[in-house]
Tab-separated table of N, CA and C in Angstrom:
chain	number	residue	atom	x	y	z
O	1	MET	N	-168.385	322.084	251.213
O	1	MET	CA	-167.516	321.517	250.794
O	1	MET	C	-166.612	323.352	249.657
O	2	GLU	N	-165.298	322.434	250.319
O	2	GLU	CA	-164.467	323.835	249.044
O	2	GLU	C	-164.233	323.519	247.939
O	3	TYR	N	-164.510	323.821	246.729
O	3	TYR	CA	-164.189	323.059	245.511
O	3	TYR	C	-164.047	324.414	244.606
O	4	PHE	N	-163.167	325.074	242.927
O	4	PHE	CA	-163.429	325.256	242.455
O	4	PHE	C	-164.474	325.542	241.260
O	5	VAL	N	-164.813	326.721	241.060
O	5	VAL	CA	-166.196	326.389	240.777
O	5	VAL	C	-166.372	325.688	238.275
O	6	ASP	N	-165.088	326.637	238.616
O	6	ASP	CA	-164.189	325.870	237.097
O	6	ASP	C	-162.781	325.771	237.137
O	7	TYR	N	-161.867	324.475	236.683
O	7	TYR	CA	-160.635	324.138	236.617
O	7	TYR	C	-159.382	324.880	236.575
O	8	LEU	N	-160.150	325.478	235.839
O	8	LEU	CA	-159.582	327.162	234.507
O	8	LEU	C	-159.074	327.626	235.301
O	9	ILE	N	-160.292	329.096	236.666
O	9	ILE	CA	-160.722	329.874	237.056
O	9	ILE	C	-159.542	331.019	237.624
O	10	VAL	N	-158.577	330.029	237.684
O	10	VAL	CA	-156.711	330.310	238.448
O	10	VAL	C	-156.651	331.338	237.492
O	11	ASP	N	-156.724	330.724	235.667
O	11	ASP	CA	-156.728	330.314	234.528
O	11	ASP	C	-157.037	331.991	233.812
O	12	TYR	N	-157.866	331.978	234.014
O	12	TYR	CA	-159.491	333.305	233.881
O	12	TYR	C	-158.800	334.323	233.819
O	13	ILE	N	-158.749	334.508	235.641
O	13	ILE	CA	-158.649	335.663	236.352
O	13	ILE	C	-156.890	336.154	236.128
O	14	LEU	N	-155.806	335.201	235.908
O	14	LEU	CA	-155.113	335.495	235.811
O	14	LEU	C	-154.890	336.839	233.847
O	15	LEU	N	-155.402	335.855	233.505
O	15	LEU	CA	-155.701	336.524	231.793
O	15	LEU	C	-156.262	337.746	232.311
O	16	ASN	N	-157.008	337.743	233.523
O	16	ASN	CA	-158.133	339.007	232.077
O	16	ASN	C	-156.930	340.074	232.909
O	17	ILE	N	-156.530	339.849	234.038
O	17	ILE	CA	-155.744	340.924	234.956
O	17	ILE	C	-154.563	341.397	233.864
O	18	TYR	N	-154.012	340.315	233.149
O	18	TYR	CA	-152.966	340.508	231.875
O	18	TYR	C	-153.678	342.073	230.903
O	19	ASP	N	-155.180	340.868	230.354
O	19	ASP	CA	-155.633	341.748	228.978
O	19	ASP	C	-156.057	343.574	230.159
O	20	HIS	N	-156.050	342.868	230.581
O	20	HIS	CA	-155.702	344.782	232.010
O	20	HIS	C	-155.544	345.460	233.095
O	21	ASN	N	-154.203	345.649	232.671
O	21	ASN	CA	-153.819	345.928	233.915
O	21	ASN	C	-151.965	345.868	232.579
O	22	GLY	N	-151.815	347.460	232.006
O	22	GLY	CA	-150.723	347.570	231.277
O	22	GLY	C	-149.245	347.427	232.492
O	23	GLY	N	-148.886	347.750	233.576
O	23	GLY	CA	-148.387	347.447	234.008
O	23	GLY	C	-148.026	345.316	233.573
O	24	VAL	N	-148.871	344.806	234.517
O	24	VAL	CA	-148.283	343.399	234.118
O	24	VAL	C	-148.614	343.229	233.001
O	25	LYS	N	-148.715	343.379	231.587
O	25	LYS	CA	-148.267	343.037	230.878
O	25	LYS	C	-147.302	343.048	230.140
O	26	ASP	N	-147.017	344.256	230.625
O	26	ASP	CA	-145.300	345.261	229.776
O	26	ASP	C	-144.292	343.703	230.820
O	27	GLY	N	-145.004	343.500	232.177
O	27	GLY	CA	-143.673	342.619	232.353
O	27	GLY	C	-143.287	340.865	231.897
O	28	VAL	N	-144.940	340.852	231.895
O	28	VAL	CA	-144.718	339.344	231.313
O	28	VAL	C	-144.430	339.256	230.351
O	29	ASP	N	-144.886	340.177	229.388
O	29	ASP	CA	-144.554	340.477	227.851
O	29	ASP	C	-142.291	340.522	228.250
O	30	ALA	N	-142.111	341.337	229.011
O	30	ALA	CA	-140.642	341.782	228.983
O	30	ALA	C	-139.997	339.822	229.443
O	31	CYS	N	-140.566	339.301	230.395
O	31	CYS	CA	-140.454	338.292	230.559
O	31	CYS	C	-140.025	336.975	229.081
O	32	VAL	N	-140.671	337.283	228.906
O	32	VAL	CA	-140.949	336.273	227.194
O	32	VAL	C	-139.793	336.649	226.184
O	33	GLU	N	-139.326	337.387	226.780
O	33	GLU	CA	-138.384	337.933	226.247
O	33	GLU	C	-136.287	337.179	226.393
O	34	LEU	N	-136.798	337.552	227.384
O	34	LEU	CA	-135.832	336.842	228.042
O	34	LEU	C	-135.983	335.668	228.580
O	35	ALA	N	-136.855	334.710	228.372
O	35	ALA	CA	-136.427	333.047	228.095
O	35	ALA	C	-137.359	332.630	226.353
O	36	PRO	N	-136.124	332.563	225.454
O	36	PRO	CA	-137.137	332.676	224.351
O	36	PRO	C	-137.342	330.557	223.506
O	37	HIS	N	-136.280	330.291	225.173
O	37	HIS	CA	-136.338	328.442	224.321
O	37	HIS	C	-136.642	327.534	225.921
O	38	ILE	N	-137.691	328.174	226.181
O	38	ILE	CA	-138.607	328.225	228.060
O	38	ILE	C	-139.185	326.843	227.328
O	39	LEU	N	-139.504	326.158	226.762
O	39	LEU	CA	-140.095	325.032	225.840
O	39	LEU	C	-139.746	324.495	224.926
O	40	ARG	N	-138.176	324.614	224.561
O	40	ARG	CA	-137.751	323.914	223.704
O	40	ARG	C	-137.000	322.783	224.168
O	41	PHE	N	-136.075	323.464	226.212
O	41	PHE	CA	-135.695	323.089	226.391
O	41	PHE	C	-135.953	321.282	226.995
O	42	GLU	N	-137.149	321.725	227.342
O	42	GLU	CA	-137.647	319.727	227.685
O	42	GLU	C	-138.051	319.117	226.596
O	43	LYS	N	-138.139	319.593	224.761
O	43	LYS	CA	-138.062	318.489	223.833
O	43	LYS	C	-136.783	317.554	224.015
O	44	ILE	N	-135.500	318.291	224.351
O	44	ILE	CA	-134.278	317.889	224.194
O	44	ILE	C	-133.675	317.717	225.407
O	45	ALA	N	-134.590	316.882	226.982
O	45	ALA	CA	-133.796	317.485	227.563
O	45	ALA	C	-133.169	316.005	227.571
O	46	ASN	N	-133.753	314.790	227.356
O	46	ASN	CA	-133.334	313.819	226.983
O	46	ASN	C	-131.853	313.360	226.467
O	47	GLU	N	-131.532	313.795	225.305
O	47	GLU	CA	-130.700	314.113	223.782
O	47	GLU	C	-129.225	314.385	225.174
O	48	PRO	N	-128.227	313.937	224.506
O	48	PRO	CA	-126.850	313.876	224.565
O	48	PRO	C	-126.546	315.000	224.089
O	49	CYS	N	-126.069	316.029	225.707
O	49	CYS	CA	-126.035	317.200	225.104
O	49	CYS	C	-124.273	317.619	224.972
O	50	ASP	N	-124.327	318.540	223.951
O	50	ASP	CA	-123.813	319.912	223.405
O	50	ASP	C	-123.358	320.354	223.776
O	51	GLU	N	-122.385	320.778	224.292
O	51	GLU	CA	-121.876	321.603	224.924
O	51	GLU	C	-121.836	323.128	225.543
O	52	GLU	N	-121.405	323.561	222.790
O	52	GLU	CA	-121.291	324.755	222.692
O	52	GLU	C	-122.990	325.213	222.744
O	53	LYS	N	-124.192	324.468	222.205
O	53	LYS	CA	-125.378	324.459	221.547
O	53	LYS	C	-125.943	324.659	223.703
O	54	PHE	N	-126.182	323.871	224.569
O	54	PHE	CA	-126.044	324.202	225.541
O	54	PHE	C	-125.935	325.815	226.947
O	55	ARG	N	-124.852	326.176	226.810
O	55	ARG	CA	-123.659	327.438	226.339
O	55	ARG	C	-125.016	328.235	226.129
O	56	LYS	N	-124.897	328.687	224.626
O	56	LYS	CA	-125.748	329.168	223.919
O	56	LYS	C	-126.724	329.489	224.275
O	57	MET	N	-127.805	328.474	224.944
O	57	MET	CA	-128.315	328.321	224.305
O	57	MET	C	-128.926	329.079	226.285
O	58	CYS	N	-127.715	328.936	227.679
O	58	CYS	CA	-128.298	329.293	228.666
O	58	CYS	C	-127.988	330.559	228.370
O	59	GLU	N	-126.700	331.123	227.960
O	59	GLU	CA	-126.524	332.933	227.730
O	59	GLU	C	-127.952	333.348	226.718
O	60	GLU	N	-129.469	332.897	226.037
O	60	GLU	CA	-129.569	333.507	225.552
O	60	GLU	C	-131.269	333.698	226.296
O	61	CYS	N	-131.537	332.889	227.351
O	61	CYS	CA	-132.471	332.086	227.582
O	61	CYS	C	-132.725	331.764	229.868
O	62	ARG	N	-132.850	332.694	231.075
O	62	ARG	CA	-132.404	333.040	231.875
O	62	ARG	C	-133.834	331.794	232.254
O	63	TRP	N	-134.328	330.816	231.687
O	63	TRP	CA	-135.144	329.998	232.428
O	63	TRP	C	-135.569	328.831	231.777
O	64	PHE	N	-136.847	327.326	232.295
O	64	PHE	CA	-136.895	326.295	231.736
O	64	PHE	C	-137.409	326.162	231.749
O	65	LYS	N	-138.963	325.777	231.701
O	65	LYS	CA	-140.134	325.118	231.826
O	65	LYS	C	-139.435	323.107	231.758
O	66	LEU	N	-140.071	322.669	233.179
O	66	LEU	CA	-139.580	321.020	232.906
O	66	LEU	C	-141.018	320.971	233.194
O	67	SER	N	-141.696	319.718	233.414
O	67	SER	CA	-142.828	319.357	234.045
O	67	SER	C	-142.491	318.004	234.484
O	68	TYR	N	-143.165	317.231	235.956
O	68	TYR	CA	-142.931	316.935	236.612
O	68	TYR	C	-143.753	316.138	236.275
O	69	LYS	N	-144.487	315.807	234.832
O	69	LYS	CA	-144.960	315.048	234.223
O	69	LYS	C	-143.617	314.263	233.594
O	70	LEU	N	-143.456	314.985	233.058
O	70	LEU	CA	-142.345	313.721	231.964
O	70	LEU	C	-141.025	312.987	232.956
O	71	PRO	N	-140.679	312.059	232.336
O	71	PRO	CA	-139.416	311.207	233.167
O	71	PRO	C	-137.566	311.907	232.562
O	72	PHE	N	-137.085	312.680	232.698
O	72	PHE	CA	-136.480	313.380	231.723
O	72	PHE	C	-134.868	312.585	232.921
O	73	ARG	N	-134.127	312.435	231.849
O	73	ARG	CA	-133.111	311.256	232.772
O	73	ARG	C	-131.469	312.100	232.439
O	74	GLU	N	-130.185	311.884	233.563
O	74	GLU	CA	-128.819	313.335	233.424
O	74	GLU	C	-128.222	312.290	232.661
O	75	TYR	N	-128.231	310.966	232.873
O	75	TYR	CA	-127.673	310.488	231.698
O	75	TYR	C	-128.168	309.595	230.697
O	76	THR	N	-127.576	308.819	228.760
O	76	THR	CA	-128.303	308.528	227.939
O	76	THR	C	-128.602	306.653	228.050
O	77	GLU	N	-128.823	306.624	227.545
O	77	GLU	CA	-129.068	304.775	227.730
O	77	GLU	C	-126.778	304.652	227.581
O	78	ASP	N	-126.924	304.692	226.572
O	78	ASP	CA	-125.187	304.576	226.558
O	78	ASP	C	-124.223	305.384	227.902
O	79	GLY	N	-124.970	305.993	228.133
O	79	GLY	CA	-123.951	307.087	229.302
O	79	GLY	C	-123.282	307.887	228.495
O	80	LYS	N	-123.153	308.850	228.609
O	80	LYS	CA	-123.842	310.408	227.550
O	80	LYS	C	-124.660	311.459	228.303
O	81	LEU	N	-123.647	312.685	229.219
O	81	LEU	CA	-124.459	313.314	229.747
O	81	LEU	C	-125.687	314.241	228.828
O	82	THR	N	-127.299	314.262	229.393
O	82	THR	CA	-127.962	315.230	228.989
O	82	THR	C	-128.731	315.848	228.767
O	83	TYR	N	-128.517	316.496	228.148
O	83	TYR	CA	-128.845	318.652	228.708
O	83	TYR	C	-129.403	318.360	229.816
O	84	TYR	N	-131.096	317.446	230.310
O	84	TYR	CA	-131.335	318.418	231.983
O	84	TYR	C	-130.351	317.306	232.421
O	85	GLY	N	-128.885	316.566	232.862
O	85	GLY	CA	-128.019	316.070	233.097
O	85	GLY	C	-126.712	316.916	233.471
O	86	ARG	N	-126.740	317.799	232.253
O	86	ARG	CA	-125.769	319.326	232.231
O	86	ARG	C	-126.668	320.257	233.611
O	87	LEU	N	-128.172	320.382	233.220
O	87	LEU	CA	-128.748	321.550	233.962
O	87	LEU	C	-128.415	321.392	235.740
O	88	ILE	N	-128.647	319.803	235.834
O	88	ILE	CA	-128.723	319.844	237.216
O	88	ILE	C	-127.554	320.253	237.619
O	89	SER	N	-126.712	319.394	237.246
O	89	SER	CA	-125.203	319.513	237.355
O	89	SER	C	-124.253	321.242	237.355
O	90	GLU	N	-125.012	321.796	236.715
O	90	GLU	CA	-125.053	323.684	236.641
O	90	GLU	C	-125.563	323.766	238.519
O	91	ASN	N	-126.580	322.915	238.646
O	91	ASN	CA	-127.059	324.069	239.363
O	91	ASN	C	-127.281	323.780	240.912
O	92	GLU	N	-126.571	322.232	241.118
O	92	GLU	CA	-126.507	321.623	242.738
O	92	GLU	C	-125.750	322.495	243.616
O	93	VAL	N	-126.165	321.850	244.399
O	93	VAL	CA	-126.057	322.559	244.995
O	93	VAL	C	-124.787	321.909	246.348
O	94	ARG	N	-124.223	322.905	246.296
O	94	ARG	CA	-122.586	322.296	246.579
O	94	ARG	C	-122.528	322.365	248.197
């Protein structure tokens, strides 16, 4: 039977590579600087979108992390566009 010995073994391997390979470490650290709001977006995704705040976040951050485990809505209960709704409308395939 094939299975992972440890659920986090891939994480351990990646951390080891990060700790012992300067090129990988520099690359990962550079990405963090490119994404200062990567975790913040998920917390406000279902709030009504403030266009100025959204634009500023997009200028300062190239990526946003979203989890499939959380329910994201395009509109609030009173019909206002959310940050999530704004993000996906910006990136729809046309």
